[in-house]
PDB file of C-alpha atoms and ligand atoms in Angstrom:
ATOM      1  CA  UNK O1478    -238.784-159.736  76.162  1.00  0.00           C
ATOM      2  CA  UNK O1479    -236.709-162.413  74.736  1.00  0.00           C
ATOM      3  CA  UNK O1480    -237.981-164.571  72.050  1.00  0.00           C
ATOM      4  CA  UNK O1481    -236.324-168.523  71.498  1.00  0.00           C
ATOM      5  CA  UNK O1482    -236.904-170.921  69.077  1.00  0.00           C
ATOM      6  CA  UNK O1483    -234.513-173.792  70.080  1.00  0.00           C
ATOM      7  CA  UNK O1484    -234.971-175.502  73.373  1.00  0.00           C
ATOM      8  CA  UNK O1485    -231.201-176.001  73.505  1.00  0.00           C
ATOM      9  CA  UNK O1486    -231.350-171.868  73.676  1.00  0.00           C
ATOM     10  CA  UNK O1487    -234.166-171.473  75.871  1.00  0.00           C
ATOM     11  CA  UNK O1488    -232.719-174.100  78.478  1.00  0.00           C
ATOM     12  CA  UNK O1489    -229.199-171.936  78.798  1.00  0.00           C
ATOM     13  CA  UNK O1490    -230.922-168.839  79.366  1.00  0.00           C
ATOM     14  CA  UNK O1491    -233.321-170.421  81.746  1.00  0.00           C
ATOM     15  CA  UNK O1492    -230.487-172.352  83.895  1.00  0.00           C
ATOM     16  CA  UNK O1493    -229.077-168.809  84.426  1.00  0.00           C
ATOM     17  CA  UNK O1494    -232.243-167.059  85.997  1.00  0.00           C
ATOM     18  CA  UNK O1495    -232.924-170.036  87.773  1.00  0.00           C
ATOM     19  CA  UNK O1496    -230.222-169.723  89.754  1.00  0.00           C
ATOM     20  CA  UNK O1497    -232.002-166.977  92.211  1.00  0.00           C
ATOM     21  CA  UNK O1498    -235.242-167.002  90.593  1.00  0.00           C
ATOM     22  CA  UNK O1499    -238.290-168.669  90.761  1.00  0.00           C
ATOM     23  CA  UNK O1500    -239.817-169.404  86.885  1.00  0.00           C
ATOM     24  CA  UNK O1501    -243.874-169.262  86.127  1.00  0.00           C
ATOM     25  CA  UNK O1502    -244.471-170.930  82.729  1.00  0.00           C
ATOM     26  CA  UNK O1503    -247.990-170.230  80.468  1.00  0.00           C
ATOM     27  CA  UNK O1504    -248.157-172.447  77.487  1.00  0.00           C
ATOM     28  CA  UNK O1505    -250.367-171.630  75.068  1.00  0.00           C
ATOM     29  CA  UNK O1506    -251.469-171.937  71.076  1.00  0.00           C
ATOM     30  CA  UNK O1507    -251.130-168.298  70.333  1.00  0.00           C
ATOM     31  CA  UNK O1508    -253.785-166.133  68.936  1.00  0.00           C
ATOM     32  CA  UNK O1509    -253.644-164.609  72.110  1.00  0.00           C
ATOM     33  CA  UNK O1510    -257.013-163.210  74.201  1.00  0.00           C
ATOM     34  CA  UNK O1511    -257.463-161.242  77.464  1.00  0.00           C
ATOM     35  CA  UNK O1512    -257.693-165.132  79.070  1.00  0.00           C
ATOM     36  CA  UNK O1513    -254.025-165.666  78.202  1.00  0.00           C
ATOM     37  CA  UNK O1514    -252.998-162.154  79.510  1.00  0.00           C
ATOM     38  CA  UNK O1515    -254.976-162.913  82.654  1.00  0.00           C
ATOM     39  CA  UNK O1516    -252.837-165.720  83.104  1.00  0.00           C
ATOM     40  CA  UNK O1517    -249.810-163.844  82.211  1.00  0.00           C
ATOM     41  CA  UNK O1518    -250.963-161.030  84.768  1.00  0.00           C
ATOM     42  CA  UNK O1519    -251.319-164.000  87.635  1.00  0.00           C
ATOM     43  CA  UNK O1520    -248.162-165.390  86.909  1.00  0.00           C
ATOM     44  CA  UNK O1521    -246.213-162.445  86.997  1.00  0.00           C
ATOM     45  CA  UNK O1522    -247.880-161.718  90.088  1.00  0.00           C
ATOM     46  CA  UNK O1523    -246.549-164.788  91.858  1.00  0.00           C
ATOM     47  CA  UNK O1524    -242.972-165.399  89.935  1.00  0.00           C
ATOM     48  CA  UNK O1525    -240.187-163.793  88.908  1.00  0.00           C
ATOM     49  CA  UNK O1526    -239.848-164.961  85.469  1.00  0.00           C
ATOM     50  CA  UNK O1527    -242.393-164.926  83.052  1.00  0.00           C
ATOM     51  CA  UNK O1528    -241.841-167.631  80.252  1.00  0.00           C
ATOM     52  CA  UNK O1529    -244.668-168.183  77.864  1.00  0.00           C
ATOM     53  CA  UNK O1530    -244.817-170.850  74.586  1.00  0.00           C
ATOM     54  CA  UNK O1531    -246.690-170.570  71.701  1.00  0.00           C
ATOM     55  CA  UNK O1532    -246.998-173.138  69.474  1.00  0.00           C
ATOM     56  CA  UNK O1533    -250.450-174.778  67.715  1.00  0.00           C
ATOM     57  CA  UNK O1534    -249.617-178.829  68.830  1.00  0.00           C
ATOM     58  CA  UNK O1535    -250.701-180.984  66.179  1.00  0.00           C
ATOM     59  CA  UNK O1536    -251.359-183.825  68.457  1.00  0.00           C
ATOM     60  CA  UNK O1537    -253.865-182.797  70.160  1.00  0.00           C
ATOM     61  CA  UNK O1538    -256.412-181.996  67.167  1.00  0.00           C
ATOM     62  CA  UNK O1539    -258.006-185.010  66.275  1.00  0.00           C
ATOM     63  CA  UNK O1540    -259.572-182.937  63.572  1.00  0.00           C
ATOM     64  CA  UNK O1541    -257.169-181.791  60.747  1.00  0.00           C
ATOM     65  CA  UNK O1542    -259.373-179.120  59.472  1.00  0.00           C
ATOM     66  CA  UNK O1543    -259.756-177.703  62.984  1.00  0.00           C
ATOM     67  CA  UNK O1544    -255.948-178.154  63.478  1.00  0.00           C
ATOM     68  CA  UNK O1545    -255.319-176.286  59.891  1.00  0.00           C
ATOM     69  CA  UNK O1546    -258.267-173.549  60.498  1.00  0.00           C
ATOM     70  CA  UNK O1547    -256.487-172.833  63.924  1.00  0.00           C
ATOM     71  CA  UNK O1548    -255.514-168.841  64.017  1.00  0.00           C
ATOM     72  CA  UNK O1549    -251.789-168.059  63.900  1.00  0.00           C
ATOM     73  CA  UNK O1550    -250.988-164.997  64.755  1.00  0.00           C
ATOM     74  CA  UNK O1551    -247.831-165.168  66.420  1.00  0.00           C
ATOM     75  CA  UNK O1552    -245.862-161.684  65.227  1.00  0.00           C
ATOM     76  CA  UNK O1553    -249.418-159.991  67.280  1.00  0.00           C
ATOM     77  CA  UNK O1554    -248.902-162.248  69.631  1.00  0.00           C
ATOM     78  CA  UNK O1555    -245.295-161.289  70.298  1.00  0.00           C
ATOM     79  CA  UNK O1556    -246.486-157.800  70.383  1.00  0.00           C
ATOM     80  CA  UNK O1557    -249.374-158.689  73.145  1.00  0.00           C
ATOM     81  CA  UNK O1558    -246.739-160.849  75.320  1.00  0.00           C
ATOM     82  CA  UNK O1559    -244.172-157.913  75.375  1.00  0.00           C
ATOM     83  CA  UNK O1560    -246.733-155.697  76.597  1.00  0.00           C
ATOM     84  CA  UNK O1561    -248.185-157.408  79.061  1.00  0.00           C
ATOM     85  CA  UNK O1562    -244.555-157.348  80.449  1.00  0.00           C
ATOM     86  CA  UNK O1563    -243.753-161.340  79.618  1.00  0.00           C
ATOM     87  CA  UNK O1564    -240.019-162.157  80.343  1.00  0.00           C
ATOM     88  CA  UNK O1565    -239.667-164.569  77.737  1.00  0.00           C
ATOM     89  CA  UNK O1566    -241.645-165.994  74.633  1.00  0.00           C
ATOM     90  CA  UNK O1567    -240.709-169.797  73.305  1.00  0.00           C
ATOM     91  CA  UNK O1568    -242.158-170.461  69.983  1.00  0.00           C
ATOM     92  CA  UNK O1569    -240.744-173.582  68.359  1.00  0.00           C
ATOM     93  CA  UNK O1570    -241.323-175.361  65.386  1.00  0.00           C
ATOM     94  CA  UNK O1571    -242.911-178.908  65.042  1.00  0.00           C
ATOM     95  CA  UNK O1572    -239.217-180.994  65.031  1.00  0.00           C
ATOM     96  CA  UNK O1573    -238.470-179.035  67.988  1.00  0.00           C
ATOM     97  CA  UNK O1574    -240.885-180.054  70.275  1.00  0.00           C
ATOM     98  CA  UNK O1575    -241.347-183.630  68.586  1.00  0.00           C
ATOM     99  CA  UNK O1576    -237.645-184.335  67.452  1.00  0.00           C
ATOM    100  CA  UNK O1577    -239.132-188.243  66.947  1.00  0.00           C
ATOM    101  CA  UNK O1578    -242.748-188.938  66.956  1.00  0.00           C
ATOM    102  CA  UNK O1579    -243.883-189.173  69.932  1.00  0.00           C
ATOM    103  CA  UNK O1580    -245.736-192.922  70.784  1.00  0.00           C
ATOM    104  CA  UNK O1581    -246.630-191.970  74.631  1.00  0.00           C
ATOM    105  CA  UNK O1582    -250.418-193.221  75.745  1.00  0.00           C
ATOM    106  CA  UNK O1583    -251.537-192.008  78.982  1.00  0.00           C
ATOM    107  CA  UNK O1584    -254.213-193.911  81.113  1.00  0.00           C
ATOM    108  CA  UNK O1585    -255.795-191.227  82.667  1.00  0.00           C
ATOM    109  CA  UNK O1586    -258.697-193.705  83.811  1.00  0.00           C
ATOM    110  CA  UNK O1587    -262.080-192.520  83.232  1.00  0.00           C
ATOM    111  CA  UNK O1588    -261.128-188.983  83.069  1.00  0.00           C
ATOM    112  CA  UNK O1589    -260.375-188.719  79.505  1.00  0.00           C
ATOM    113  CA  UNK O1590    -263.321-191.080  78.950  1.00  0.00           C
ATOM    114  CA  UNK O1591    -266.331-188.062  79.435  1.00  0.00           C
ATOM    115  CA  UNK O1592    -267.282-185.058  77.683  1.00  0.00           C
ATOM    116  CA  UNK O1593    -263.928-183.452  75.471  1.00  0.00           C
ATOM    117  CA  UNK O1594    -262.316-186.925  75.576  1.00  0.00           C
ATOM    118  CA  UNK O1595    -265.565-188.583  74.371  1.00  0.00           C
ATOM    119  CA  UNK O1596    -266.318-186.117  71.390  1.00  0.00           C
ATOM    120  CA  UNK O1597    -262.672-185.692  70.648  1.00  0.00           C
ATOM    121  CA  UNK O1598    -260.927-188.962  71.281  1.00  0.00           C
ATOM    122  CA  UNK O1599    -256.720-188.365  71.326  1.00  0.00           C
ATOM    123  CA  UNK O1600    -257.115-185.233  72.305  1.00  0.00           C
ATOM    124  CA  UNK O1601    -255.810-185.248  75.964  1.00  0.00           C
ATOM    125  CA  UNK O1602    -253.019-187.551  75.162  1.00  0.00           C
ATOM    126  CA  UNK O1603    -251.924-184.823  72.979  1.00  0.00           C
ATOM    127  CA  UNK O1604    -252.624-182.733  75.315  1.00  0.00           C
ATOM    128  CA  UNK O1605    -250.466-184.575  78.024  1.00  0.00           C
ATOM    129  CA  UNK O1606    -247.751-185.039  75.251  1.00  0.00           C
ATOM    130  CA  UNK O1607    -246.938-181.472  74.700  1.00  0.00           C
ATOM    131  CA  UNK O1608    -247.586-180.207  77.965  1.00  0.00           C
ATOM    132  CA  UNK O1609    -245.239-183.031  79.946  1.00  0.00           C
ATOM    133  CA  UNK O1610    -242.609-181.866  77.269  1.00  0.00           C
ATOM    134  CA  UNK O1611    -242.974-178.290  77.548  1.00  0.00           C
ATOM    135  CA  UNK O1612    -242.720-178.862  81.434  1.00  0.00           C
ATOM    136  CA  UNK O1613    -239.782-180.692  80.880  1.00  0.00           C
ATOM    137  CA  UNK O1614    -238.062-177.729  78.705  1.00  0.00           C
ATOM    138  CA  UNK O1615    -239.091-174.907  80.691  1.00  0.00           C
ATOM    139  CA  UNK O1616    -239.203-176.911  83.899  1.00  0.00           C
ATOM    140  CA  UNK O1617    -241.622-174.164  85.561  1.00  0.00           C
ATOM    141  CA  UNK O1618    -242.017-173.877  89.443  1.00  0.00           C
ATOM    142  CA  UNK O1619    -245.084-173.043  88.760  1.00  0.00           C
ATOM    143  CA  UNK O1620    -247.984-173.248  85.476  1.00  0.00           C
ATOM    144  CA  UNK O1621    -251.139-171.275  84.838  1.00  0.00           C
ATOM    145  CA  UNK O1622    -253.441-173.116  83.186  1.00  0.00           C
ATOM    146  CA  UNK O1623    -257.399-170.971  82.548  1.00  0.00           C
ATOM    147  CA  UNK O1624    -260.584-172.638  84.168  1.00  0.00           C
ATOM    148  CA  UNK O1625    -262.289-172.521  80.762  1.00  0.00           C
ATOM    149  CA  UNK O1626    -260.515-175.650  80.048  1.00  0.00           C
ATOM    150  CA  UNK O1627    -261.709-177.337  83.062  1.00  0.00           C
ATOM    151  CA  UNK O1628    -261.225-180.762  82.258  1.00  0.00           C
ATOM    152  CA  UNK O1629    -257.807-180.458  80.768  1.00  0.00           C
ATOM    153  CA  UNK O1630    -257.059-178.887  84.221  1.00  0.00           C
ATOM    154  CA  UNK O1631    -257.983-182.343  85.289  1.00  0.00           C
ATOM    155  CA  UNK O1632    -256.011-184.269  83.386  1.00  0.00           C
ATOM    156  CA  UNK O1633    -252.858-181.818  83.316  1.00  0.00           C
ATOM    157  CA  UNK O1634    -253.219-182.221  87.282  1.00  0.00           C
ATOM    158  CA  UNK O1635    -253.813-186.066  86.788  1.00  0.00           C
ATOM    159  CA  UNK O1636    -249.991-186.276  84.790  1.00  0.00           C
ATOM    160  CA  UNK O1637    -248.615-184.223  87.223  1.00  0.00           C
ATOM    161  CA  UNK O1638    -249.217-186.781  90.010  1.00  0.00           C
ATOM    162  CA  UNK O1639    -248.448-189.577  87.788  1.00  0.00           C
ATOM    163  CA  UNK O1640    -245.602-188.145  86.013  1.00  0.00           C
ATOM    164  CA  UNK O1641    -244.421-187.004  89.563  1.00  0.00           C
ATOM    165  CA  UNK O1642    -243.625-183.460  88.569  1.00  0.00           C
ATOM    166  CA  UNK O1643    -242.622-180.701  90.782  1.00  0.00           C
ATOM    167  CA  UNK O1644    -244.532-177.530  89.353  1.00  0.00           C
ATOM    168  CA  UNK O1645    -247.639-176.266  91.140  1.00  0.00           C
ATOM    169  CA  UNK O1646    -250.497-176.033  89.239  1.00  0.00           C
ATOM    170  CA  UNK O1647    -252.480-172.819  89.143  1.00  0.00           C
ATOM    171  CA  UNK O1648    -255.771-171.959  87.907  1.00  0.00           C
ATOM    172  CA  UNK O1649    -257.343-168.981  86.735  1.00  0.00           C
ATOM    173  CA  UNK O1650    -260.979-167.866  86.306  1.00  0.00           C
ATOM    174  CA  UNK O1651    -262.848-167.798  82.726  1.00  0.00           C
ATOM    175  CA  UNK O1652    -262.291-164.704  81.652  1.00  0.00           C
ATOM    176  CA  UNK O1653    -265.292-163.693  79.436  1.00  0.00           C
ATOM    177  CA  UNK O1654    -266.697-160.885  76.750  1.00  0.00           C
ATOM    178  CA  UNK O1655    -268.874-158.427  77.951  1.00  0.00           C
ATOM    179  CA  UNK O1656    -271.758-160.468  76.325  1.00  0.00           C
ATOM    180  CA  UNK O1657    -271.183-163.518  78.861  1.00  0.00           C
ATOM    181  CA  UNK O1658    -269.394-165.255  75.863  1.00  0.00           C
ATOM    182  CA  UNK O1659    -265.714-166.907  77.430  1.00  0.00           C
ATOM    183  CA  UNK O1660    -263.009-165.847  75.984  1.00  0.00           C
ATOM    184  CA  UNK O1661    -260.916-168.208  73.492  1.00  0.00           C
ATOM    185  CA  UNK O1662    -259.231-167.749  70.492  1.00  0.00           C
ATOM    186  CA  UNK O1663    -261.482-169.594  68.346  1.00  0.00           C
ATOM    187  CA  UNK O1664    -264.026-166.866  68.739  1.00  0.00           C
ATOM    188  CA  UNK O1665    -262.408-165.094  66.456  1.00  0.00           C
ATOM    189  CA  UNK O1666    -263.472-167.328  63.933  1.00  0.00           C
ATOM    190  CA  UNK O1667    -267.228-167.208  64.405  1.00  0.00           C
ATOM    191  CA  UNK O1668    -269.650-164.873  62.437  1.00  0.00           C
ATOM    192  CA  UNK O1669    -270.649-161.764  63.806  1.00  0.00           C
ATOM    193  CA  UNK O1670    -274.336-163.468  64.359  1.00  0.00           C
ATOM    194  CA  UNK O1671    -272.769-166.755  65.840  1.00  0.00           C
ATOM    195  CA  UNK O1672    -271.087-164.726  68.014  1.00  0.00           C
ATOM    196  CA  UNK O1673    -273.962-162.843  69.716  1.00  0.00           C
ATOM    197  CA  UNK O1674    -275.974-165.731  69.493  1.00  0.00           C
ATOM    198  CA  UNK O1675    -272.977-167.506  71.557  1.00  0.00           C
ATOM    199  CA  UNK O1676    -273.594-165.577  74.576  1.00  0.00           C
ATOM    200  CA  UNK O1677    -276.987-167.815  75.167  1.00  0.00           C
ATOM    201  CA  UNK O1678    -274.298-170.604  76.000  1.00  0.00           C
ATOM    202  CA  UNK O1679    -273.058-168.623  79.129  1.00  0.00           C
ATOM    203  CA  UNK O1680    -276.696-167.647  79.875  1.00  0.00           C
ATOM    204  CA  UNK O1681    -278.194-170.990  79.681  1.00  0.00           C
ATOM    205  CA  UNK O1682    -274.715-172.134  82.153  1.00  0.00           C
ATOM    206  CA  UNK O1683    -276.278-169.192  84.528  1.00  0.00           C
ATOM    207  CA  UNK O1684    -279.638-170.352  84.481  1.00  0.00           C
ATOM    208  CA  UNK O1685    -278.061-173.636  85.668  1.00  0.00           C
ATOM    209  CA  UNK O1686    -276.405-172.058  88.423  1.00  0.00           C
ATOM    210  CA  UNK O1687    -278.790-170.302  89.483  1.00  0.00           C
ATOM    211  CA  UNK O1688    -281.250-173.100  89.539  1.00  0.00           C
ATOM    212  CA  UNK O1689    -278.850-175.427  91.521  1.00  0.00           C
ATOM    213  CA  UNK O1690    -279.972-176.999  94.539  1.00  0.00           C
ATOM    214  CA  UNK O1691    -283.396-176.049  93.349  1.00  0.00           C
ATOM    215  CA  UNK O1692    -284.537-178.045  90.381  1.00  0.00           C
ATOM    216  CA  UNK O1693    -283.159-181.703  89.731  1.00  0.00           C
ATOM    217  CA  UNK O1694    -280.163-182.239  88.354  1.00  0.00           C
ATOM    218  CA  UNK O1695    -281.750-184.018  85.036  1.00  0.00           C
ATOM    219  CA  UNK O1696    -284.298-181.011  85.089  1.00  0.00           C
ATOM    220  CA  UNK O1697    -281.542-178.544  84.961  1.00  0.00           C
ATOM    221  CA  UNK O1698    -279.386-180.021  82.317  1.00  0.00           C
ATOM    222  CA  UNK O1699    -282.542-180.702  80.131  1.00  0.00           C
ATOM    223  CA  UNK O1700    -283.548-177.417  80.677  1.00  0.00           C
ATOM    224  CA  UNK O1701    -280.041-175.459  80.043  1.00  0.00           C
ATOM    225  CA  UNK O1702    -279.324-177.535  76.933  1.00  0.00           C
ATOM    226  CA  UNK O1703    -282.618-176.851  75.385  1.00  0.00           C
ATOM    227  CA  UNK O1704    -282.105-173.285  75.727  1.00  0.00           C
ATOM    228  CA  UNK O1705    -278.841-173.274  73.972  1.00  0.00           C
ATOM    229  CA  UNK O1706    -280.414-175.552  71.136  1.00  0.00           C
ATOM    230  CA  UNK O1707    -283.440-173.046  71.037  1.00  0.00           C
ATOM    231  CA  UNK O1708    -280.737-170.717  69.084  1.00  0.00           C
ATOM    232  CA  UNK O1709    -281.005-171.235  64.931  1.00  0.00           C
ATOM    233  CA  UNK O1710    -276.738-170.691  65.255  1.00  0.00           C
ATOM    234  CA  UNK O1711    -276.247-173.431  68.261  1.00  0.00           C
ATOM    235  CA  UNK O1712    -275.715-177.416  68.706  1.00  0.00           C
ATOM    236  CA  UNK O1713    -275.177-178.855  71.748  1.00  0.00           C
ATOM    237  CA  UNK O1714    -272.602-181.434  71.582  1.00  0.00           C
ATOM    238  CA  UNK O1715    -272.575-181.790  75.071  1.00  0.00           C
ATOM    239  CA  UNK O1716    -273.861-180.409  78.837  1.00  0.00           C
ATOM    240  CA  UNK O1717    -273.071-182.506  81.508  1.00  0.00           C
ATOM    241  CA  UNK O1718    -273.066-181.776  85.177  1.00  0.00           C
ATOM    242  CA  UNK O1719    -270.173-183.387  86.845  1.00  0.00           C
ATOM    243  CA  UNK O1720    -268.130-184.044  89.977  1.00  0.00           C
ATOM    244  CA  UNK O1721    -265.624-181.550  90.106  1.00  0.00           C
ATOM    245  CA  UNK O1722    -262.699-184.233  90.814  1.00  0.00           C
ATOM    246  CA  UNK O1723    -263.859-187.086  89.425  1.00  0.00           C
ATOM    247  CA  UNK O1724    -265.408-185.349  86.225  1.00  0.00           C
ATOM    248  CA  UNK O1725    -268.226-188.408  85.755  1.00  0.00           C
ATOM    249  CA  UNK O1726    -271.976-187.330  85.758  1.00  0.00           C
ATOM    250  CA  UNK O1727    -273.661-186.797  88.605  1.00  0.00           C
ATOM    251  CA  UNK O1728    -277.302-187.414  89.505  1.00  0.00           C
ATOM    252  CA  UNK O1729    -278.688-185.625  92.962  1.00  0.00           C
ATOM    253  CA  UNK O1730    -276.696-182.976  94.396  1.00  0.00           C
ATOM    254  CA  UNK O1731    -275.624-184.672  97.538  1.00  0.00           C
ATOM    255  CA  UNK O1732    -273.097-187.038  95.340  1.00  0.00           C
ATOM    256  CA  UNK O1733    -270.413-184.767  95.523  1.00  0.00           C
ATOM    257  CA  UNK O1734    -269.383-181.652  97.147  1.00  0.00           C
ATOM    258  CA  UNK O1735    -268.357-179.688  94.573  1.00  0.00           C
ATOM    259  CA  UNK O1736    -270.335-179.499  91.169  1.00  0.00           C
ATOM    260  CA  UNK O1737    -270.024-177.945  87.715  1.00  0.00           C
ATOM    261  CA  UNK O1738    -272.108-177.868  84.679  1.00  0.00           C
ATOM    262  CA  UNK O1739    -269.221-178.072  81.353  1.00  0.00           C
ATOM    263  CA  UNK O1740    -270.923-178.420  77.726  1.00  0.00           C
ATOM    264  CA  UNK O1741    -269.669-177.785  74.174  1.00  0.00           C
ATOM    265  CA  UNK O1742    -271.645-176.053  71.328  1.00  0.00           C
ATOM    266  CA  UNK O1743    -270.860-176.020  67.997  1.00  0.00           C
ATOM    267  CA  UNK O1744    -271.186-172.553  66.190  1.00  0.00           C
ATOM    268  CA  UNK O1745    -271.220-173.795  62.663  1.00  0.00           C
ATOM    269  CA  UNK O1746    -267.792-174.943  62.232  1.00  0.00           C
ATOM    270  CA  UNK O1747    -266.661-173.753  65.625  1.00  0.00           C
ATOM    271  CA  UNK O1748    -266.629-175.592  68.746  1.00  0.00           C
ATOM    272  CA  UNK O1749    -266.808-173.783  71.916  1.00  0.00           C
ATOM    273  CA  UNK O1750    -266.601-174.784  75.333  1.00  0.00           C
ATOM    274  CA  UNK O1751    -267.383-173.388  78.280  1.00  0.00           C
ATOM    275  CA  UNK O1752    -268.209-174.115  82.431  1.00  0.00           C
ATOM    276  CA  UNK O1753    -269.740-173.063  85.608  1.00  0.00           C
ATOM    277  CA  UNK O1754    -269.425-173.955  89.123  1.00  0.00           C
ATOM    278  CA  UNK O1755    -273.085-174.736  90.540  1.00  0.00           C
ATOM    279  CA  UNK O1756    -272.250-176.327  94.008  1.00  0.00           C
TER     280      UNK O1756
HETATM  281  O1  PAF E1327    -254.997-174.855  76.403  1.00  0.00           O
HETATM  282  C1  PAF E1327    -254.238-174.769  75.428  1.00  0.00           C
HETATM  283  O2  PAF E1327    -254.103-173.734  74.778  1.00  0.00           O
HETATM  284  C2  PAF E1327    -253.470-176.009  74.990  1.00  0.00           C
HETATM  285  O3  PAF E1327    -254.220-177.163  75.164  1.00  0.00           O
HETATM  286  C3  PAF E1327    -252.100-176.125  75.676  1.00  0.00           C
HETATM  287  C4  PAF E1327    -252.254-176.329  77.173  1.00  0.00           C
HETATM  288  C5  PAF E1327    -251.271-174.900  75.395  1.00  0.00           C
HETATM  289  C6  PAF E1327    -251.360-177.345  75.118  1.00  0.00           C
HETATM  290  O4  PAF E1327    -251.150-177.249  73.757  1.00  0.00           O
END
């Protein structure tokens, strides 16, 4: 595996293997997690180069403490990348990536106006900051993004059409912990308790799913919230079941065709988030 630092670097070696190969890019924040190598896996599966970036984008934390408690681990994560047979590993600094501050606002309509972009406001223009960047360093034929952030999927989709980009957007499955618990690097930060406690989040999301098409919609978010709050280690931020597209609330199951429940729980300090498709 080859590891860059410069973009200037990263962008000769990548002209070369573009030449007769096609380039699959995984950006991610490090502290790496069986999600990210499931990504990895896909991505290798459907290009010939595997590039992945690591690097924690201040941006998009419109919490410092969160952005300052966020694991770095990136000497493990080099480790984890070379095994799991990644090409190439970009992990820049900050003046790399933002050379001059970067003043960009996105409109991403009422997208970035529910659930993650109501609790954390700034957050998905960070997001779309980096990410548009990154795409146009690496410039990726295609990018594997995990379900778990579903509505960052959303949005990343939403600057892709806007942005008119050319790389195909490719989603992977929440990968989870045997306990039901889906996988992200903040776990690593909870207690041992908040962490078994945590699993109630994915239950409560089954109960949901299994309930769908059943119960009402109101009943079932009621219900599914209340037993994540019914844990001493829980808060429910947030559970809202949404159109899949548009990501705004829905209210009877016949107002869109394809339906998820997404909420986020605070474990103490730590905020989790997690989703499920019910329709
Ligand atoms: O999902 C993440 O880890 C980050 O939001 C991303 C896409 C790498 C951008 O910093």
């Amino acid at each position: 595996m080859k590891k860059y630092v410069k973009v200037a670097d990263l962008q000769s070696e990548l002209s070369e293997l573009r030449k007769d190969k096609t380039i699959g890019f995984v950006p991610t924040m490090g502290a790496l997690h069986q999600g990210h190598l499931s990504l990895i896996s896909l991505c290798r599966s459907m290009c010939d180069v595997t590039v992945a970036s690591v690097f924690v984008n201040p941006t998009q934390f419109n919490d410092k403490a969160d952005y300052q408690r966020y694991p770095r681990t990136l000497e493990k994560d080099e480790e984890i990348l070379e095994n799991a047979g990644c090409d190439v590993i970009f992990a820049p600094s900050e003046e790399e990536i933002y050379p001059e501050k970067d003043d960009r606002i996105f409109n991403f309509g009422e997208l970035d106006k529910v659930m993650e972009g109501k609790f954390r406001p700034g957050h998905f223009n960070g997001v779309a900051q980096v990410v548009s960047r990154l795409f146009d360093i690496v410039n990726p034929d295609k990018s594997f993004f995990g379900q778990k952030d579903f509505q960052q999927v959303g949005i990343i989709k939403a600057m892709v059409r806007q942005l008119k980009l050319t790389t195909e957007i490719v989603v992977a499955p929440v990968v989870r912990e045997r306990s039901g618990l889906a996988m992200s690097s903040r776990n690593m930060l909870l207690t041992e308790n908040q962490r078994i406690e945590a699993a109630k989040i994915f239950q409560a999301l089954s109960y949901a799913k299994e309930q769908a098409l059943k119960a009402s919609i109101d009943e079932i978010r009621d219900e599914a919230t209340r037993r994540i709050n019914a844990s001493p280690e829980l808060d429910v931020e947030y559970l809202e079941i949404v159109d899949a597209d548009t990501l705004q609330p829905v209210s009877e199951w016949n107002d869109s065709a394809e339906i998820f429940a997404c909420t986020a729980v605070h474990a103490g300090k730590i905020r989790l988030i997690d989703n499920i498709r019910l329709k």
